[in-house]
DNA sequence: AAGGCAGCCTGTAAGC
DNA sequence: TGCTTACAGGCTGCCT
């Protein structure tokens, strides 16, 4: 689940809670495999000061002093939960950061989530690999056309590819293309100028609205206070297969598979 | 270079 | 009720 709006929600809440000047008191690693790079130095973080918490793509970055960073990716079912102190972890909690004011629990049912411990340089190199922030001013019609140029992959796959655009996942990709009236199967290189303008416009509008609603909790996503987001109440096409399209009120929303993932669309509206 | 697909895990819902 | 199957919002690595 967690895509840009959900990760943004968690990041900004955590930022308010633990920035600045809080110390990492200790750390508990309950499942080693969730800790990837830098696992062996992970205990160094004790007594480091937290300088900042920010988001890039779907990564949550907790910036520490001495040029080190804790980098969290929630993947499918990851959660970061903030609790006052002495939280009692259930069996899905994979790691705990004990900070001055409370405990941060990394909870993840499917265990795909990751935590890396990276120097500023290593972090910079990791972040270079991911594409443009869709909410930045630099993401515009021209930029999207540039990204789509000479790509034979379907536009949906391009929107999902973090190398090109950072933060859009499966839910928002379906929603964006539905509002833009673009067929998700259309080759990226065939996207017109007008379609590119609409895709950019709806990407920004939908992501901003979803952030305002604290994300989308179809399933396991929760914010740091263990609360659900409200954006699923605003979904127009995602998982609406079998229902009447709300735009044309004639055709039925269908589910197709692209790259092994579900796409939801109205075959009448999206050409 | 780029696309397709299995794999990482566990839970839930649907179908029989 | 219980068993089996399909599916789940992400990403990597290997193969073609």
Tab-separated table of C-alpha atoms (C1' of nucleotides) in Angstrom:
chain	number	residue	atom	x	y	z
A	1	UNK	CA	0.000	0.000	0.000
A	2	UNK	CA	2.181	2.774	1.087
A	3	UNK	CA	2.678	5.069	-1.855
A	4	UNK	CA	3.712	8.699	-1.860
A	5	UNK	CA	0.727	10.104	0.119
A	6	UNK	CA	0.957	7.449	2.826
A	7	UNK	CA	4.732	7.774	3.136
A	8	UNK	CA	4.373	11.559	3.216
A	9	UNK	CA	1.815	11.289	6.023
A	10	UNK	CA	4.044	9.050	8.127
A	11	UNK	CA	7.100	11.199	7.452
A	12	UNK	CA	5.519	14.518	8.347
A	13	UNK	CA	3.930	13.110	11.496
A	14	UNK	CA	7.212	11.610	12.575
A	15	UNK	CA	9.020	14.832	11.787
A	16	UNK	CA	6.731	16.728	14.151
A	17	UNK	CA	7.248	14.148	16.873
A	18	UNK	CA	10.974	13.569	16.847
A	19	UNK	CA	12.693	16.568	15.216
A	20	UNK	CA	14.897	18.204	16.327
A	21	UNK	CA	17.244	17.321	19.110
A	22	UNK	CA	15.937	13.963	20.147
A	23	UNK	CA	18.385	11.183	20.828
A	24	UNK	CA	18.246	7.542	19.845
A	25	UNK	CA	18.363	5.818	23.234
A	26	UNK	CA	18.616	2.265	21.957
A	27	UNK	CA	17.484	-0.046	19.249
A	28	UNK	CA	15.990	-3.536	19.169
A	29	UNK	CA	16.177	-5.671	16.057
A	30	UNK	CA	13.601	-8.426	16.226
A	31	UNK	CA	13.997	-9.757	12.712
A	32	UNK	CA	17.425	-9.327	11.186
A	33	UNK	CA	16.458	-9.873	7.573
A	34	UNK	CA	14.493	-6.646	7.503
A	35	UNK	CA	17.718	-4.750	8.117
A	36	UNK	CA	19.679	-4.638	4.898
A	37	UNK	CA	22.708	-2.436	4.373
A	38	UNK	CA	24.726	-1.347	7.364
A	39	UNK	CA	23.130	-3.926	9.660
A	40	UNK	CA	26.438	-4.649	11.379
A	41	UNK	CA	26.945	-0.984	12.360
A	42	UNK	CA	23.347	-0.543	13.336
A	43	UNK	CA	24.099	-0.473	17.037
A	44	UNK	CA	26.232	2.661	16.430
A	45	UNK	CA	23.102	4.686	16.290
A	46	UNK	CA	22.763	4.761	20.049
A	47	UNK	CA	23.117	8.326	21.343
A	48	UNK	CA	23.012	9.831	17.852
A	49	UNK	CA	20.951	12.929	17.524
A	50	UNK	CA	17.993	13.109	15.147
A	51	UNK	CA	18.369	16.094	12.843
A	52	UNK	CA	15.572	15.654	10.356
A	53	UNK	CA	12.964	13.275	8.960
A	54	UNK	CA	12.055	13.608	5.300
A	55	UNK	CA	10.626	11.673	2.368
A	56	UNK	CA	12.055	10.977	-1.078
A	57	UNK	CA	9.889	8.808	-3.333
A	58	UNK	CA	8.642	6.059	-1.056
A	59	UNK	CA	11.664	6.239	1.251
A	60	UNK	CA	11.493	7.645	4.769
A	61	UNK	CA	14.835	9.113	5.787
A	62	UNK	CA	15.723	9.766	9.412
A	63	UNK	CA	18.787	11.975	9.300
A	64	UNK	CA	21.194	11.642	12.214
A	65	UNK	CA	24.275	13.568	13.265
A	66	UNK	CA	27.749	12.541	12.064
A	67	UNK	CA	26.487	12.105	8.522
A	68	UNK	CA	24.419	8.954	9.040
A	69	UNK	CA	20.857	8.091	8.008
A	70	UNK	CA	18.235	5.503	8.830
A	71	UNK	CA	16.345	4.747	5.627
A	72	UNK	CA	12.998	2.959	5.865
A	73	UNK	CA	10.942	1.500	3.034
A	74	UNK	CA	7.510	0.172	3.982
A	75	UNK	CA	6.964	-1.869	0.795
A	76	UNK	CA	3.593	-3.620	0.999
A	77	UNK	CA	2.583	-3.871	4.635
A	78	UNK	CA	5.140	-1.887	6.617
A	79	UNK	CA	4.137	0.551	9.340
A	80	UNK	CA	5.984	2.976	11.582
A	81	UNK	CA	4.074	3.372	14.825
A	82	UNK	CA	4.902	5.945	17.445
A	83	UNK	CA	4.064	5.020	20.998
A	84	UNK	CA	4.699	6.849	24.209
A	85	UNK	CA	7.093	4.395	25.797
A	86	UNK	CA	7.527	0.756	26.731
A	87	UNK	CA	5.274	-0.298	23.890
A	88	UNK	CA	4.464	-3.972	23.906
A	89	UNK	CA	5.289	-5.293	20.453
A	90	UNK	CA	3.138	-7.935	18.781
A	91	UNK	CA	4.669	-10.653	16.634
A	92	UNK	CA	4.784	-8.463	13.521
A	93	UNK	CA	7.068	-5.818	15.002
A	94	UNK	CA	10.470	-6.249	13.324
A	95	UNK	CA	12.485	-3.462	14.955
A	96	UNK	CA	12.087	-0.769	17.595
A	97	UNK	CA	13.855	2.577	17.853
A	98	UNK	CA	13.754	3.960	21.350
A	99	UNK	CA	14.024	7.755	21.146
A	100	UNK	CA	13.942	10.355	23.928
A	101	UNK	CA	10.198	10.866	23.931
A	102	UNK	CA	8.902	7.444	22.962
A	103	UNK	CA	9.222	4.287	20.887
A	104	UNK	CA	9.061	3.941	17.132
A	105	UNK	CA	7.899	0.482	16.103
A	106	UNK	CA	8.628	-0.868	12.651
A	107	UNK	CA	5.782	-3.328	12.122
A	108	UNK	CA	5.433	-5.376	8.949
A	109	UNK	CA	3.243	-8.425	8.369
A	110	UNK	CA	4.720	-9.576	5.068
A	111	UNK	CA	8.290	-8.643	5.997
A	112	UNK	CA	9.140	-7.051	2.654
A	113	UNK	CA	9.882	-3.731	4.329
A	114	UNK	CA	13.495	-2.689	4.766
A	115	UNK	CA	15.682	-0.553	6.969
A	116	UNK	CA	19.097	0.618	5.769
A	117	UNK	CA	21.733	2.469	7.737
A	118	UNK	CA	23.605	4.655	5.291
A	119	UNK	CA	26.224	7.402	5.245
A	120	UNK	CA	25.273	10.654	3.533
A	121	UNK	CA	27.296	9.606	0.488
A	122	UNK	CA	25.674	6.172	0.220
A	123	UNK	CA	22.249	7.720	0.702
A	124	UNK	CA	22.931	10.249	-2.026
A	125	UNK	CA	23.900	7.444	-4.391
A	126	UNK	CA	20.746	5.486	-3.577
A	127	UNK	CA	18.519	8.481	-4.113
A	128	UNK	CA	20.156	9.248	-7.452
A	129	UNK	CA	18.614	6.044	-8.745
A	130	UNK	CA	15.055	7.243	-8.370
A	131	UNK	CA	13.184	9.614	-10.610
A	132	UNK	CA	11.531	12.986	-10.312
A	133	UNK	CA	9.223	13.932	-7.441
A	134	UNK	CA	5.764	14.212	-9.021
A	135	UNK	CA	4.791	17.124	-6.775
A	136	UNK	CA	7.854	19.165	-7.693
A	137	UNK	CA	7.485	22.072	-10.115
A	138	UNK	CA	9.954	20.358	-12.423
A	139	UNK	CA	7.412	17.642	-13.109
A	140	UNK	CA	5.388	19.143	-15.930
A	141	UNK	CA	3.983	18.271	-19.349
A	142	UNK	CA	7.349	18.600	-21.081
A	143	UNK	CA	9.107	16.474	-18.515
A	144	UNK	CA	6.531	13.702	-18.759
A	145	UNK	CA	6.718	13.727	-22.563
A	146	UNK	CA	10.500	13.482	-22.275
A	147	UNK	CA	10.146	10.483	-19.931
A	148	UNK	CA	7.675	8.774	-22.284
A	149	UNK	CA	9.735	9.345	-25.415
A	150	UNK	CA	10.709	6.134	-27.223
A	151	UNK	CA	9.219	3.938	-24.495
A	152	UNK	CA	7.129	1.073	-25.792
A	153	UNK	CA	5.997	0.037	-22.319
A	154	UNK	CA	2.380	0.856	-21.391
A	155	UNK	CA	1.952	4.268	-19.749
A	156	UNK	CA	0.794	2.611	-16.515
A	157	UNK	CA	4.096	0.771	-16.203
A	158	UNK	CA	6.036	3.965	-16.789
A	159	UNK	CA	4.079	5.802	-14.073
A	160	UNK	CA	4.835	2.937	-11.684
A	161	UNK	CA	8.531	2.772	-12.463
A	162	UNK	CA	10.400	4.520	-9.649
A	163	UNK	CA	13.386	5.154	-11.910
A	164	UNK	CA	11.316	7.676	-13.850
A	165	UNK	CA	8.819	9.098	-11.350
A	166	UNK	CA	9.171	8.518	-7.616
A	167	UNK	CA	6.244	7.643	-5.402
A	168	UNK	CA	3.341	6.573	-7.596
A	169	UNK	CA	2.126	3.045	-6.845
A	170	UNK	CA	-0.566	0.772	-8.160
A	171	UNK	CA	-3.582	2.498	-6.624
A	172	UNK	CA	-2.760	6.026	-7.686
A	173	UNK	CA	-1.608	4.960	-11.160
A	174	UNK	CA	-5.084	3.554	-11.886
A	175	UNK	CA	-6.798	6.623	-10.430
A	176	UNK	CA	-4.603	9.080	-12.350
A	177	UNK	CA	-5.173	7.397	-15.719
A	178	UNK	CA	-8.907	7.110	-15.110
A	179	UNK	CA	-9.280	10.830	-14.384
A	180	UNK	CA	-7.042	11.631	-17.342
A	181	UNK	CA	-9.179	9.408	-19.638
A	182	UNK	CA	-6.076	7.604	-20.866
A	183	UNK	CA	-5.963	3.876	-21.591
A	184	UNK	CA	-3.379	2.359	-19.204
A	185	UNK	CA	-2.322	0.004	-22.011
A	186	UNK	CA	-1.384	2.809	-24.370
A	187	UNK	CA	2.309	2.819	-25.210
A	188	UNK	CA	4.092	5.624	-23.403
A	189	UNK	CA	5.612	6.876	-26.663
A	190	UNK	CA	2.116	7.376	-28.074
A	191	UNK	CA	0.947	9.707	-25.289
A	192	UNK	CA	-0.124	13.026	-26.837
A	193	UNK	CA	0.761	16.471	-25.508
A	194	UNK	CA	-2.775	16.938	-24.333
A	195	UNK	CA	-2.797	13.612	-22.514
A	196	UNK	CA	0.544	14.399	-20.889
A	197	UNK	CA	-0.854	17.675	-19.592
A	198	UNK	CA	-3.856	15.893	-18.083
A	199	UNK	CA	-1.766	13.126	-16.533
A	200	UNK	CA	0.540	15.647	-14.860
A	201	UNK	CA	-2.390	17.739	-13.674
A	202	UNK	CA	-4.302	14.812	-12.166
A	203	UNK	CA	-1.170	13.286	-10.667
A	204	UNK	CA	-0.642	16.448	-8.634
A	205	UNK	CA	-4.302	16.896	-7.762
A	206	UNK	CA	-4.865	13.293	-6.692
A	207	UNK	CA	-1.641	13.018	-4.689
A	208	UNK	CA	-2.313	16.327	-2.896
A	209	UNK	CA	-5.878	15.334	-2.081
A	210	UNK	CA	-4.666	11.942	-0.814
A	211	UNK	CA	-2.081	13.602	1.430
A	212	UNK	CA	-4.823	15.824	2.822
A	213	UNK	CA	-6.851	12.697	3.607
A	214	UNK	CA	-3.804	11.065	5.255
A	215	UNK	CA	-3.539	8.398	2.584
A	216	UNK	CA	-5.531	5.373	1.668
A	217	UNK	CA	-6.164	2.411	3.982
A	218	UNK	CA	-7.702	-0.306	1.899
A	219	UNK	CA	-5.805	-2.818	3.904
A	220	UNK	CA	-2.908	-2.604	6.329
A	221	UNK	CA	-1.739	0.974	6.040
A	222	UNK	CA	-1.814	3.008	9.257
A	223	UNK	CA	-0.257	6.327	10.198
A	224	UNK	CA	2.132	6.645	13.153
A	225	UNK	CA	-0.827	6.881	15.541
A	226	UNK	CA	-2.226	3.623	14.143
A	227	UNK	CA	-5.047	5.496	12.396
A	228	UNK	CA	-6.391	4.721	8.944
A	229	UNK	CA	-6.336	7.202	6.076
A	230	UNK	CA	-9.545	8.411	4.444
A	231	UNK	CA	-8.631	8.524	0.787
A	232	UNK	CA	-10.226	5.168	-0.035
A	233	UNK	CA	-13.540	7.005	0.229
A	234	UNK	CA	-12.464	9.030	-2.807
A	235	UNK	CA	-11.263	6.207	-5.046
A	236	UNK	CA	-13.125	6.231	-8.350
A	237	UNK	CA	-11.889	3.172	-10.187
A	238	UNK	CA	-9.451	1.189	-8.034
A	239	UNK	CA	-11.029	-2.139	-7.105
A	240	UNK	CA	-14.344	-1.031	-8.567
A	241	UNK	CA	-14.399	-3.845	-11.095
A	242	UNK	CA	-17.916	-5.008	-11.831
A	243	UNK	CA	-19.336	-1.615	-10.842
A	244	UNK	CA	-20.759	0.986	-13.238
A	245	UNK	CA	-18.245	3.614	-14.299
A	246	UNK	CA	-19.041	6.831	-12.466
A	247	UNK	CA	-18.084	8.951	-15.479
A	248	UNK	CA	-20.120	7.443	-18.318
A	249	UNK	CA	-22.603	5.495	-16.182
A	250	UNK	CA	-22.845	2.967	-18.990
A	251	UNK	CA	-19.774	0.775	-19.119
A	252	UNK	CA	-18.544	-1.437	-16.305
A	253	UNK	CA	-15.142	-1.018	-14.677
A	254	UNK	CA	-12.847	-3.903	-15.516
A	255	UNK	CA	-9.707	-5.363	-13.996
A	256	UNK	CA	-6.813	-6.191	-16.283
A	257	UNK	CA	-3.314	-7.405	-15.457
A	258	UNK	CA	-0.221	-5.453	-16.467
A	259	UNK	CA	3.206	-6.604	-15.407
A	260	UNK	CA	1.556	-9.014	-13.001
A	261	UNK	CA	-0.322	-6.231	-11.215
A	262	UNK	CA	-3.997	-5.316	-11.295
A	263	UNK	CA	-5.092	-2.295	-13.262
A	264	UNK	CA	-8.643	-0.982	-13.010
A	265	UNK	CA	-10.170	0.991	-15.871
A	266	UNK	CA	-13.286	1.955	-17.775
A	267	UNK	CA	-12.938	0.562	-21.298
A	268	UNK	CA	-15.414	3.153	-22.583
A	269	UNK	CA	-13.875	6.304	-21.076
A	270	UNK	CA	-10.185	5.415	-21.320
A	271	UNK	CA	-9.093	5.265	-24.949
B	1	DA	C1'	18.144	-1.506	-23.561
B	2	DA	C1'	13.961	-3.094	-22.166
B	3	DG	C1'	10.334	-6.325	-21.016
B	4	DG	C1'	8.575	-10.586	-18.546
B	5	DC	C1'	8.430	-13.144	-14.626
B	6	DA	C1'	9.524	-15.573	-10.317
B	7	DG	C1'	10.556	-14.659	-5.711
B	8	DC	C1'	10.490	-12.546	-1.145
B	9	DC	C1'	6.364	-13.560	3.038
B	10	DT	C1'	1.861	-13.783	5.493
B	11	DG	C1'	-2.918	-12.830	5.766
B	12	DT	C1'	-7.629	-12.530	4.015
B	13	DA	C1'	-11.497	-13.403	1.104
B	14	DA	C1'	-13.890	-16.173	-2.039
B	15	DG	C1'	-15.295	-20.524	-3.835
B	16	DC	C1'	-16.451	-25.276	-3.166
C	1	DT	C1'	-16.787	-25.523	9.182
C	2	DG	C1'	-12.722	-26.559	6.622
C	3	DC	C1'	-9.910	-26.858	2.695
C	4	DT	C1'	-7.909	-24.722	-1.481
C	5	DT	C1'	-6.925	-21.058	-4.396
C	6	DA	C1'	-6.313	-16.338	-5.783
C	7	DC	C1'	-4.864	-12.117	-4.591
C	8	DA	C1'	-2.630	-8.160	-2.037
C	9	DG	C1'	-0.724	-1.350	-2.442
C	10	DG	C1'	6.708	-3.000	-3.987
C	11	DC	C1'	10.872	-3.991	-5.706
C	12	DT	C1'	14.958	-6.946	-7.174
C	13	DG	C1'	17.408	-10.026	-10.001
C	14	DC	C1'	17.678	-13.101	-13.616
C	15	DC	C1'	16.517	-14.452	-18.239
C	16	DT	C1'	15.488	-13.496	-22.986
